[in-house]
XYZ file of C-alpha atoms in Angstrom:
284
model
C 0.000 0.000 0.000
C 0.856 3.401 0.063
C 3.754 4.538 2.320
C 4.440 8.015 3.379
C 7.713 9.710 1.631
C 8.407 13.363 2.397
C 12.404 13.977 1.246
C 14.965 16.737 2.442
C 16.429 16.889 -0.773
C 13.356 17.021 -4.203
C 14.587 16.631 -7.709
C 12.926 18.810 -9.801
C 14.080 19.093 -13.282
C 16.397 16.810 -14.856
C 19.159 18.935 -17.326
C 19.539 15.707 -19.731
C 15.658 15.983 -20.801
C 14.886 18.125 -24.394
C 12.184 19.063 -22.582
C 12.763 20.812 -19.498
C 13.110 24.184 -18.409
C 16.316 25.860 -17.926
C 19.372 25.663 -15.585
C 17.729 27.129 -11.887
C 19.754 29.209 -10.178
C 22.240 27.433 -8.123
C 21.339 28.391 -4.797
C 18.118 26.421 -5.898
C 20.272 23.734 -5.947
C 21.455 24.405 -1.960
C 17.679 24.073 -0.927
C 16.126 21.338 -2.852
C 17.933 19.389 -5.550
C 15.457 19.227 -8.229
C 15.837 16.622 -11.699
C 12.793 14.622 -11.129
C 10.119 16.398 -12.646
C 9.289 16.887 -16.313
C 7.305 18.255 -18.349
C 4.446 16.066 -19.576
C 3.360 15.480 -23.414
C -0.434 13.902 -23.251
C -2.909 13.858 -26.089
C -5.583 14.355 -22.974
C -4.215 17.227 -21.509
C -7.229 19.681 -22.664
C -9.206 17.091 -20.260
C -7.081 16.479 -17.836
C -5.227 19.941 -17.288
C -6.751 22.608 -19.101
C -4.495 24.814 -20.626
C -1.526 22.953 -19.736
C 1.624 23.580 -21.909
C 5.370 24.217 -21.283
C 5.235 27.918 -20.516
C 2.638 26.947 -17.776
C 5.314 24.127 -16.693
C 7.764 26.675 -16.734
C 5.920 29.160 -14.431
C 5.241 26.572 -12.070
C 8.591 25.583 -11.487
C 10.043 29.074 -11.657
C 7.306 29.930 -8.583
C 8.439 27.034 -6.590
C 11.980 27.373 -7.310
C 11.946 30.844 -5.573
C 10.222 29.387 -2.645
C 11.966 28.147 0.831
C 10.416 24.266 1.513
C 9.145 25.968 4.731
C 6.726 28.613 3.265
C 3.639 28.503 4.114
C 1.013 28.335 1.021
C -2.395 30.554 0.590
C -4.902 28.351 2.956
C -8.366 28.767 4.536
C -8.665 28.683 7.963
C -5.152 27.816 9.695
C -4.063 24.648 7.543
C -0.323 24.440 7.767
C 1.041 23.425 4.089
C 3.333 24.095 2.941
C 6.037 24.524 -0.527
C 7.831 21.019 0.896
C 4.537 19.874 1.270
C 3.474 20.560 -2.451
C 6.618 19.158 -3.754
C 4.939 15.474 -2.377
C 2.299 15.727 -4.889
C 4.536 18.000 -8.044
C 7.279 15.285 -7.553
C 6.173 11.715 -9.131
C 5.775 8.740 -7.040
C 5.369 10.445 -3.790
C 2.649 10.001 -1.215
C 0.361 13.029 -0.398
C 0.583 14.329 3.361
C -2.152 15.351 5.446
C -1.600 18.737 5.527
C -1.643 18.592 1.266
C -4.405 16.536 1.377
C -6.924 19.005 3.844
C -5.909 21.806 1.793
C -7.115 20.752 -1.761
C -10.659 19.059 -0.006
C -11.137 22.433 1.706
C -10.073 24.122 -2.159
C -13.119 21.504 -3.382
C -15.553 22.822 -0.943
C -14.777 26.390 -1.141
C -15.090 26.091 -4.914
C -18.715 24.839 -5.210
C -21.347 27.416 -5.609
C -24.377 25.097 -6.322
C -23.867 22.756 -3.137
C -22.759 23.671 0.616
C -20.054 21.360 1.018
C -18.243 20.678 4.194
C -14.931 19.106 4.182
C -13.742 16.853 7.343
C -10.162 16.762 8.127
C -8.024 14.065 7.690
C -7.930 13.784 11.647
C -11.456 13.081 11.824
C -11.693 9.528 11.889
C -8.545 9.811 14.314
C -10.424 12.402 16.599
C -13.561 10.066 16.822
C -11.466 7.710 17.694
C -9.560 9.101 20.935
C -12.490 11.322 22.443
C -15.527 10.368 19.946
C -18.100 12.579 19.408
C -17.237 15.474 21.109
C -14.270 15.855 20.448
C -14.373 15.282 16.736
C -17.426 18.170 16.622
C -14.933 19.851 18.397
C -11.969 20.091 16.125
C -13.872 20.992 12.674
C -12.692 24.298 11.504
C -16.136 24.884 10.447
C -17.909 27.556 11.944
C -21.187 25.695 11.873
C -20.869 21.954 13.348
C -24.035 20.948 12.692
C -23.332 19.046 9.694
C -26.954 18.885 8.522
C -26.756 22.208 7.857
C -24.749 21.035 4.897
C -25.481 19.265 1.533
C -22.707 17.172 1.308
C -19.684 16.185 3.473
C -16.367 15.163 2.029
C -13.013 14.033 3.855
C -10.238 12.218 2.839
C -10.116 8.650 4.636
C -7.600 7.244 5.451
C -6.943 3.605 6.102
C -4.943 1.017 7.665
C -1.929 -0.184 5.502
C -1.414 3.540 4.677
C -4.257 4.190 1.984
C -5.968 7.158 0.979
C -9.727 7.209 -0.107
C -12.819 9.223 -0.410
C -16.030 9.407 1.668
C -18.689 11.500 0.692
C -21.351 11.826 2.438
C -25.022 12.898 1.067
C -27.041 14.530 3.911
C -30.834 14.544 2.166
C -30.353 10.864 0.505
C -28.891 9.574 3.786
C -26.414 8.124 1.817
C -22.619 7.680 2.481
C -20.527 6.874 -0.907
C -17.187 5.051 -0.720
C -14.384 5.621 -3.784
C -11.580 3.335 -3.538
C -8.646 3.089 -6.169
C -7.753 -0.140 -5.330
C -10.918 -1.554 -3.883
C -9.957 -2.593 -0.285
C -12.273 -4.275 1.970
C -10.992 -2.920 5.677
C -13.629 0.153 6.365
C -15.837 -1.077 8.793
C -14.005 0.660 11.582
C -14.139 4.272 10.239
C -17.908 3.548 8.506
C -18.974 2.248 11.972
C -17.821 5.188 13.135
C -19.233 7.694 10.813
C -22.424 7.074 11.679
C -22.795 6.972 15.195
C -21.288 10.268 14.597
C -24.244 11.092 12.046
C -26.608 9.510 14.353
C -25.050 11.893 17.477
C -24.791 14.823 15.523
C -28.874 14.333 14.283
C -29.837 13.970 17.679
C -28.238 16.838 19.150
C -28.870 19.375 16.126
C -32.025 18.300 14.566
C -34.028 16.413 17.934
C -35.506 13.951 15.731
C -39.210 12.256 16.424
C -39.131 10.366 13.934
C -36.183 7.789 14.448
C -36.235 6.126 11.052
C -34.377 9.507 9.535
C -31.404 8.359 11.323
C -30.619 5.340 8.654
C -28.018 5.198 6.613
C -26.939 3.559 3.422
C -23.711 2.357 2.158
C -22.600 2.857 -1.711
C -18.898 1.668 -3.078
C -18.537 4.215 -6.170
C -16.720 3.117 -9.454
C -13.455 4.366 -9.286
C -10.569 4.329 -11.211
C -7.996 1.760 -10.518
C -4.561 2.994 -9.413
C -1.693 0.177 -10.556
C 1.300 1.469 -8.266
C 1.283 2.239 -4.458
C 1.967 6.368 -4.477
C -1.011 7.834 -6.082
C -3.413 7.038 -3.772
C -4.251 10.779 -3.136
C -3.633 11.912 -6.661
C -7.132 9.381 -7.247
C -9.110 10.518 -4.103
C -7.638 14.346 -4.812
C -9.303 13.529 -7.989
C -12.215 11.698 -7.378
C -13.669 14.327 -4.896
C -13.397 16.945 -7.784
C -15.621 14.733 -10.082
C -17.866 13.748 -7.573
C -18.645 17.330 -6.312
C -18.989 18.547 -9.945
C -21.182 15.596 -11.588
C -18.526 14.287 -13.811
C -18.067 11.086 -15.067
C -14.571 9.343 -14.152
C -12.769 9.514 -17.442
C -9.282 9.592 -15.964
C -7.045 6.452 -15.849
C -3.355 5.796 -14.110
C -1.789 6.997 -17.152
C -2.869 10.763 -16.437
C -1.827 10.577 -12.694
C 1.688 12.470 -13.389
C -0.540 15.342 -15.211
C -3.243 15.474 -12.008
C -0.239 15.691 -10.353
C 0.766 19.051 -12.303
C -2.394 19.960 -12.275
C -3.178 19.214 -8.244
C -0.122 21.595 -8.107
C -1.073 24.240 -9.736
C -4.575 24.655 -8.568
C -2.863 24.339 -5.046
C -0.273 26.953 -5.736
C -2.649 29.565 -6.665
C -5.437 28.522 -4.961
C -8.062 28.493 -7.770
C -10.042 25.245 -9.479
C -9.653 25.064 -12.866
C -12.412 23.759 -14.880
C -13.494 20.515 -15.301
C -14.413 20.006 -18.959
C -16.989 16.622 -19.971
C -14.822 13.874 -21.434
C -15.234 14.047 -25.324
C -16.067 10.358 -26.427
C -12.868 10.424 -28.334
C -10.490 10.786 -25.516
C -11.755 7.631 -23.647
C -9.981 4.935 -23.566
């Protein structure tokens, strides 16, 4: 499964590829020593990163490059992430921290203007765990608690054997949706969990009569497959993006080093870019 990798020393741009962007300037070089990343050729890059070309490339990696690995990025509320953080997800075949991870889910919520979305930190599961439900309710960095206030909650999930996946859950259809890139079978814990914390939450917040609102019902949605053990949060990064905007999955392990541009970018300058409907063409 996935295991955690967060480096000193990055390579960024490798000086024997035709492709790449310039010599950085050496005392780049003292910080971070970067000749891993590259820039990507796709035929599905107007899907997958809109408007991606090498100037863009370029501009990200000159933005980073004049960044210390402890600067702090532009985040809501008081999520610590930061550019050594970023470099988990830029760099290929690196695992996705926490802190990374809570600051593109809370980049997903901001970003929808149709739904009220509230996104659960990665510590959620961990909070219910060591003081349940009061101190989960607690800990959200949401002003309002009450989560059935909301439409939908997200969070990224995070399992045992070092896995990320996606939870979402639908407050009206009493629904709670499961998307798993490599289809594991260990969630009973954290879904257990989830909702007596629903059930908790409903009955402080809402003082139900009726006691048959408090049901629940469990979905597994059709994700995409992953095939290595490092892009676990590139797919739920993903996945949540699709899910919150009603797109179909049309993205495959062979565009996981592009999200991972893209996941980047979006992060660096805090903005969602678009998220175009797969032309029938550009399926495989």
């Amino acid at each position: 499964m996935d295991q955690p990798i967060i480096l000193d020393e990055i390579d960024l741009i490798s000086s024997d590829d035709e492709n790449v962007v310039g010599t950085s300037p050496p005392e780049i070089f003292e910080k971070m020593n970067f000749s891993r990343i590259h820039y990507i050729h796709s035929d599905r890059q107007i899907i997958i990163f809109p408007g991606y070309d090498i100037e863009v490339f370029t501009e990200l990696v000159n933005c980073i490059s004049k960044k210390k690995k402890n600067d702090k990025l532009q985040c809501q509320h008081s999520i610590f992430c930061t550019i050594g953080n970023l470099l988990n997800v830029f760099n290929p075949h690196l695992w996705m921290t926490e802190s990374l991870m809570e600051h593109y889910f809370s980049l997903l919520a901001k970003s929808c203007s149709d739904q009220l979305v509230l996104s659960l930190e990665p510590v959620f599961f961990k909070d219910l765990i060591r003081g349940g439900f009061d101190k989960a309710t607690k800990s959200m960095r949401a002003t309002i608690k009450n989560v059935y206030a909301y439409d939908k909650l997200i969070t990224p999930t995070y399992l045992e054997g070092n896995h990320w996946t996606l939870t979402v859950v639908n407050i009206k259809s009493r629904t709670i949706t499961l998307y798993d890139s490599v289809k594991s079978s260990i969630y009973e814990d954290q879904i257990n969990l989830l909702v007596e914390f629903l059930i908790e939450s409903y009955k402080k917040y809402e003082k139900p009569v009726d006691e048959q609102q408090l049901q629940w019902t469990l979905d597994f949605g059709d994700s995409p497959l992953q095939s290595n053990t490092s892009d676990c949060g590139v797919f739920t990064c993903t996945n949540a993006r699709h899910v919150l905007l009603g797109k179909p999955f049309y993205y495959t392990q062979e565009d996981a080093p592009l999200l991972r541009h893209r996941i980047t970018f979006e992060i660096l300058n805090n903005v969602l870019l678009p998220t175009p409907d797969a032309p029938q063409f550009f399926l495989k």
